[in-house]
PDB file of C-alpha atoms and ligand atoms in Angstrom:
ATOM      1  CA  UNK R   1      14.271  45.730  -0.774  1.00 95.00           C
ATOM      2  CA  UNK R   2      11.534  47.964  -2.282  1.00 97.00           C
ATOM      3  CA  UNK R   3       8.527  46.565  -4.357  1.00 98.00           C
ATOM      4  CA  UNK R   4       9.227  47.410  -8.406  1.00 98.00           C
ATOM      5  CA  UNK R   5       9.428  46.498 -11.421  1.00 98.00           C
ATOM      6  CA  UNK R   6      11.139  42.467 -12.005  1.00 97.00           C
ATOM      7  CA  UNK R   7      11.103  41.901  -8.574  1.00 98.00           C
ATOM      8  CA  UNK R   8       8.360  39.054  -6.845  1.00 96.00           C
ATOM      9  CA  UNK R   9       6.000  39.997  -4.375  1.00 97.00           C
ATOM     10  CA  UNK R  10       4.500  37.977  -1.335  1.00 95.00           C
ATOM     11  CA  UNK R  11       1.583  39.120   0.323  1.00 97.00           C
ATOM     12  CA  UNK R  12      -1.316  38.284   2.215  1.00 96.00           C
ATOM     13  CA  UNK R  13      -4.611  40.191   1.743  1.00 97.00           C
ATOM     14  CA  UNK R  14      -8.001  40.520   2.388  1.00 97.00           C
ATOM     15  CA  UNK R  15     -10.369  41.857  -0.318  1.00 96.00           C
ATOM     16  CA  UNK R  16     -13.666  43.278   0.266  1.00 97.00           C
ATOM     17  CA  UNK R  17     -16.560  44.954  -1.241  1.00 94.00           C
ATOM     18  CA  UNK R  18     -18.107  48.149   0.133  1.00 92.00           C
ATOM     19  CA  UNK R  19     -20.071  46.481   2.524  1.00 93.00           C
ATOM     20  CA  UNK R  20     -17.602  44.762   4.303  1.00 94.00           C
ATOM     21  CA  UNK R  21     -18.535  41.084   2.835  1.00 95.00           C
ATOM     22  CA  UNK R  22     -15.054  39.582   2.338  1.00 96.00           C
ATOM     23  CA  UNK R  23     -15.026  38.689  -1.377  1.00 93.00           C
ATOM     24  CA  UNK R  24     -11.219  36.567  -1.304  1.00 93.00           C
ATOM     25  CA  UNK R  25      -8.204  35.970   0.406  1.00 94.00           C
ATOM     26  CA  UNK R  26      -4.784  34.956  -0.086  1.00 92.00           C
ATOM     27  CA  UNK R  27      -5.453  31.173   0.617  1.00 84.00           C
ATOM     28  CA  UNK R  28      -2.316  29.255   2.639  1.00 81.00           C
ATOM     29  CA  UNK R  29      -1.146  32.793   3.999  1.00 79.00           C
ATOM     30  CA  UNK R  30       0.373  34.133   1.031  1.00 89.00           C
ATOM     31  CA  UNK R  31      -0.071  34.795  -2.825  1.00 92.00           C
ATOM     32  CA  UNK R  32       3.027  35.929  -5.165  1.00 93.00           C
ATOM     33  CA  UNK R  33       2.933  38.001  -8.289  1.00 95.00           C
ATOM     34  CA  UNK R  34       6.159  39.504 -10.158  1.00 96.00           C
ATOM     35  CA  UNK R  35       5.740  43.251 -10.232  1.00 98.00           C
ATOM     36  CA  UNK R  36       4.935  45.064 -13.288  1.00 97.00           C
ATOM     37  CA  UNK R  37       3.821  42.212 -15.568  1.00 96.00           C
ATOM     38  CA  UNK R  38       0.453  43.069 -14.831  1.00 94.00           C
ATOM     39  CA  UNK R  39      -0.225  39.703 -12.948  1.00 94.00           C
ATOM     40  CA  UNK R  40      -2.593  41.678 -10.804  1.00 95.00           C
ATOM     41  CA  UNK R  41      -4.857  44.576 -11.325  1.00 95.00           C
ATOM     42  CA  UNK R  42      -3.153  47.955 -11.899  1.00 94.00           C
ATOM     43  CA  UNK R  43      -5.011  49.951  -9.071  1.00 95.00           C
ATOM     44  CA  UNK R  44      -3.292  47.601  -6.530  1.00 97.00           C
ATOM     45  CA  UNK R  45       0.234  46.882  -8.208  1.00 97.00           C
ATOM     46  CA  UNK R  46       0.189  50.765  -8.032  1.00 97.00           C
ATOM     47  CA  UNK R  47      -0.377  51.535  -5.084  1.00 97.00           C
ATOM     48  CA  UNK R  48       2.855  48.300  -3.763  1.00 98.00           C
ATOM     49  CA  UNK R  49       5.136  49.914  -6.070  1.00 98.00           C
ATOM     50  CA  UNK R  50       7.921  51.375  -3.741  1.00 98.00           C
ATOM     51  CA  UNK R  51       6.811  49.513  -0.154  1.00 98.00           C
ATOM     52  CA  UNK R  52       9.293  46.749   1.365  1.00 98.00           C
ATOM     53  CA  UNK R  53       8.338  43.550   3.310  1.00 97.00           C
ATOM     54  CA  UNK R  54       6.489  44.020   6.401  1.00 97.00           C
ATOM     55  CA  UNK R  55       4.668  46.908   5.480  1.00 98.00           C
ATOM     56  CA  UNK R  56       0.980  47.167   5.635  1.00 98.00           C
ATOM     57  CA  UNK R  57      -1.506  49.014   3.683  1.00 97.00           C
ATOM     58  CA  UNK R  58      -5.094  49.507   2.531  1.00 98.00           C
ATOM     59  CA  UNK R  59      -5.843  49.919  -0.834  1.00 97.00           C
ATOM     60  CA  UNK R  60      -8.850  51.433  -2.711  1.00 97.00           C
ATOM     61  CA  UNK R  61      -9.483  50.375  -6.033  1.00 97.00           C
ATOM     62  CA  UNK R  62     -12.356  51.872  -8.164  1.00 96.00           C
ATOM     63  CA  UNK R  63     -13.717  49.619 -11.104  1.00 95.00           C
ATOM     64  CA  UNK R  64     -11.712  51.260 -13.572  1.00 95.00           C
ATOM     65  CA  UNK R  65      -8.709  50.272 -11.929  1.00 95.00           C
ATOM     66  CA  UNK R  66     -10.089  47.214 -11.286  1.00 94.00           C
ATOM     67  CA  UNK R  67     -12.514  44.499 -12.961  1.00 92.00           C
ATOM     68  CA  UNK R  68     -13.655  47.163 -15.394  1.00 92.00           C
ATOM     69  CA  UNK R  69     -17.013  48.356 -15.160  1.00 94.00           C
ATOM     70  CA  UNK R  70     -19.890  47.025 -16.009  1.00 93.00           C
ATOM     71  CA  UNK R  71     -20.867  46.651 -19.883  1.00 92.00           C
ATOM     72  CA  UNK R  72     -24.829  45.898 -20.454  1.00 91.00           C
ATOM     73  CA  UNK R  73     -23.764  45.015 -23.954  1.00 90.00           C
ATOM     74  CA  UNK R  74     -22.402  41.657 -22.491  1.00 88.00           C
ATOM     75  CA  UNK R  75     -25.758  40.493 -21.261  1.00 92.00           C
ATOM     76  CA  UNK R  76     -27.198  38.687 -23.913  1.00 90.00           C
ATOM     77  CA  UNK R  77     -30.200  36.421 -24.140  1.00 93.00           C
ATOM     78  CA  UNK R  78     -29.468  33.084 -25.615  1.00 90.00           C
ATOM     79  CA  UNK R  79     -32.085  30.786 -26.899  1.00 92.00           C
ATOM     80  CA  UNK R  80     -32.425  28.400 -24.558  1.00 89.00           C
ATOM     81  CA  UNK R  81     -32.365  24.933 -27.045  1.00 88.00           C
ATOM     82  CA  UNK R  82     -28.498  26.360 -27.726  1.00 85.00           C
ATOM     83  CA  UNK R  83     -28.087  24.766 -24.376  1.00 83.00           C
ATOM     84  CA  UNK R  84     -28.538  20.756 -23.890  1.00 81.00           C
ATOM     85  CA  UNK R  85     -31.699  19.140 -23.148  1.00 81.00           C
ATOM     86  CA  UNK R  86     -30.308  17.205 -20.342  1.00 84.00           C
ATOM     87  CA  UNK R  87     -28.217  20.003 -18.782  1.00 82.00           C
ATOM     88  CA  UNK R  88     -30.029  22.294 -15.820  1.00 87.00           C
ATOM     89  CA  UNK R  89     -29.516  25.630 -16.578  1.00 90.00           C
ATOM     90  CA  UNK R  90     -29.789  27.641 -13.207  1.00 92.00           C
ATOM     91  CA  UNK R  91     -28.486  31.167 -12.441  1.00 93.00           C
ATOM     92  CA  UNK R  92     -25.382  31.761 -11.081  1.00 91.00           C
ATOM     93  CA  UNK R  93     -23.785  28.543 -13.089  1.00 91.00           C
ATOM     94  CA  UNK R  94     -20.612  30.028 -14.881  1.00 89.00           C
ATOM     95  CA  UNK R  95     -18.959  28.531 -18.446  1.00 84.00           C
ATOM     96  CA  UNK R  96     -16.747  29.514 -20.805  1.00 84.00           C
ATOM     97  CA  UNK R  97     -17.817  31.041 -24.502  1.00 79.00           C
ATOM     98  CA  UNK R  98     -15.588  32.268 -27.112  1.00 78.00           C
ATOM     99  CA  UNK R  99     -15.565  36.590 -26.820  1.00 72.00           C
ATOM    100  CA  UNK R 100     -15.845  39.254 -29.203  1.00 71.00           C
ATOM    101  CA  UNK R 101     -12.108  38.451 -30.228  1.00 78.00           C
ATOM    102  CA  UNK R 102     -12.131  34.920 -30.505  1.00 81.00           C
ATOM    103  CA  UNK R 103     -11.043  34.462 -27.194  1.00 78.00           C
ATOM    104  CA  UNK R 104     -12.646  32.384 -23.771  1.00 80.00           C
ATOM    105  CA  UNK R 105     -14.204  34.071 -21.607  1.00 78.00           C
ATOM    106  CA  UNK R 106     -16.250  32.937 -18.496  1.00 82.00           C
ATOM    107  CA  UNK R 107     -19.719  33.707 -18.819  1.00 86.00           C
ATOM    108  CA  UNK R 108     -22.416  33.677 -15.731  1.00 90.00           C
ATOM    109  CA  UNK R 109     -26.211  32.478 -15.973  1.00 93.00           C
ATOM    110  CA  UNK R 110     -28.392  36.165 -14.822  1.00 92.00           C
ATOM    111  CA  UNK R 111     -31.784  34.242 -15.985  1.00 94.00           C
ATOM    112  CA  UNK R 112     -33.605  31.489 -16.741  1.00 93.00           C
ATOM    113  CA  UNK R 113     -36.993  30.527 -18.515  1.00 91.00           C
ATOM    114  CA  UNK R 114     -38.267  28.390 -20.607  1.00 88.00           C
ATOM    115  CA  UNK R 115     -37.602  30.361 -23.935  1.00 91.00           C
ATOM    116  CA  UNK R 116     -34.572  31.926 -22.933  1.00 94.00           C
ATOM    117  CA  UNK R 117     -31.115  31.956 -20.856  1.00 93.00           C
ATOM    118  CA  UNK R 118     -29.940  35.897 -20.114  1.00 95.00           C
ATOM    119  CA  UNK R 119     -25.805  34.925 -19.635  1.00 92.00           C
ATOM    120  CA  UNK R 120     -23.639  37.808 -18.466  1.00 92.00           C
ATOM    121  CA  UNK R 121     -19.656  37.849 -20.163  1.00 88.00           C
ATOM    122  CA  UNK R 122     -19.204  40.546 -17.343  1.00 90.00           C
ATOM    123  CA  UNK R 123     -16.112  39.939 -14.563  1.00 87.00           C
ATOM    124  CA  UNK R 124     -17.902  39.081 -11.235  1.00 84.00           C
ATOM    125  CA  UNK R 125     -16.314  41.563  -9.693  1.00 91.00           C
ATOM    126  CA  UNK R 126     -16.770  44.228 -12.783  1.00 92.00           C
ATOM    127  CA  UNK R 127     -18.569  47.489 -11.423  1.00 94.00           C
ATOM    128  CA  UNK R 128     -17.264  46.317  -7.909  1.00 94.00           C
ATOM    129  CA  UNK R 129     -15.527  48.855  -5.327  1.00 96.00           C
ATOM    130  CA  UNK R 130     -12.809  46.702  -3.912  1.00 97.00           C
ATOM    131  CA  UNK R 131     -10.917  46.961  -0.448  1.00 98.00           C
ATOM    132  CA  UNK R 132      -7.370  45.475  -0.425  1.00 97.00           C
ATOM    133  CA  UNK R 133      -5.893  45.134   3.472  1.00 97.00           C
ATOM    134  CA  UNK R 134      -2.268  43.698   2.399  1.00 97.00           C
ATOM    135  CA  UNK R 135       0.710  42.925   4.158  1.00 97.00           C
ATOM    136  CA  UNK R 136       3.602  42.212   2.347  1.00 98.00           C
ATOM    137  CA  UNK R 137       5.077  38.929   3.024  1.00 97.00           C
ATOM    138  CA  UNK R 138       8.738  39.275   1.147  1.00 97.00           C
ATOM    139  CA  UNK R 139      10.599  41.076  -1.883  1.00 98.00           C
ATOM    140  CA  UNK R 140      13.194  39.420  -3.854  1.00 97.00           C
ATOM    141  CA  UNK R 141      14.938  40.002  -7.926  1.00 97.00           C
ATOM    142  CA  UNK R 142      13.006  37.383 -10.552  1.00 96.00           C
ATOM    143  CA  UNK R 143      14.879  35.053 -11.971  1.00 95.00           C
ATOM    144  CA  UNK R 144      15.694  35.421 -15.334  1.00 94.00           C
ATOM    145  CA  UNK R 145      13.052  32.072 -16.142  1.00 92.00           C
ATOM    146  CA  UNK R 146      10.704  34.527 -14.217  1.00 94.00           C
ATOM    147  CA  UNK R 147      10.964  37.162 -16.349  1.00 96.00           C
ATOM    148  CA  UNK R 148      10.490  35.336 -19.676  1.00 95.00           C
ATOM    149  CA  UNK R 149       7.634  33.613 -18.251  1.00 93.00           C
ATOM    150  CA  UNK R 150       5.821  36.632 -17.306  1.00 94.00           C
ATOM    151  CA  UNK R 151       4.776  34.917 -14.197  1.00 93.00           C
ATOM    152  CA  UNK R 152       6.164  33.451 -10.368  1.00 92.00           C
ATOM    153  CA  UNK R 153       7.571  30.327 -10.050  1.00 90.00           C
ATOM    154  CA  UNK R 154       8.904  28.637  -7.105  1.00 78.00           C
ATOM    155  CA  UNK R 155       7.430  27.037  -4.193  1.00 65.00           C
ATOM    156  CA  UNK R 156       5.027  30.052  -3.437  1.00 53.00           C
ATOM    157  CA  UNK R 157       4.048  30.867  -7.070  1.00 55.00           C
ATOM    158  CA  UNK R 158       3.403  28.581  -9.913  1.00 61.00           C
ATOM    159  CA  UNK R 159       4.809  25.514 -11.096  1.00 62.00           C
ATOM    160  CA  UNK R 160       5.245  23.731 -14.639  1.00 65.00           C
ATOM    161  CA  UNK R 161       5.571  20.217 -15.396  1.00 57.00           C
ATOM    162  CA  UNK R 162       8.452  20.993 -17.625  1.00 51.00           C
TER     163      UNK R 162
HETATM  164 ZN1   ZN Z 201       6.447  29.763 -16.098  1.00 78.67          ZN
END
């Protein structure tokens, strides 16, 4: 059965970054998506559209078709009393503030000093070349629940209490 559209996906892959440093990887042997709902980034559901299970395949995927690139307008410089007192702020920590839209999105600590706290809203992995190696696991229809959901379930994808 070929990979497209209303059909789930099991893979395994490796991603990494230009330099070889292993950035993720499909953790207990294999990750599921449903093709075409854009559960993963476009440059990779791309580039499975029309491959079957056992094939194997590296995948490119610049920025753009990616994480986005990088936008310096979403490092900002926050006072640093909007944080509180008692909490360390050190680079690198990550929470979520409310986005241009109203929405949540995850925000990293670039810089700290006494004044100030430089937070970036950028992806980690925006402006990031990435390296897919995937092998693909298994290819079956969604069920109907699957496609109204917009997302896997089942024992390799996601589960609801309900
Ligand atoms: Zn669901």
């Amino acid at each position: 059965m070929q990979i497209q559209d209303k059909r789930v996906v099991s893979l395994s892959y490796t991603l990494k970054d230009d330099k070889d440093q292993i950035i993720d990887q499909s953790t207990d042997g294999s990750f599921s998506y449903l093709h075409g709902a854009s559960n993963i980034i476009p440059g990779l559901e791309n580039s499975l559209t029309g491959k079957r299970a056992g094939d194997e395949l590296s995948v490119h995927v610049n920025p753009e078709e990616g994480y986005g690139v990088r936008d310096e307008e979403r490092i900002q410089e926050v006072p640093r009393e909007m944080f509180p007192d008692d909490t360390q702020i050190e680079p690198g920590m990550q929470f979520y503030a409310q986005g241009p839209d109203g929405q949540n999105i995850v925000v990293q600590v670039a810089e700290v000093d006494e004044q100030t706290v430089t937070v970036d809203g950028n992806h980690p992995l925006a402006g990031v070349q990435l390296n897919f190696d995937v092998k693909i696991l298994s290819v079956r229809e969604a069920t109907d629940e699957e496609m109204e959901h917009g997302h896997v379930h089942g024992p390799d994808g996601h589960h609801h209490s309900d």
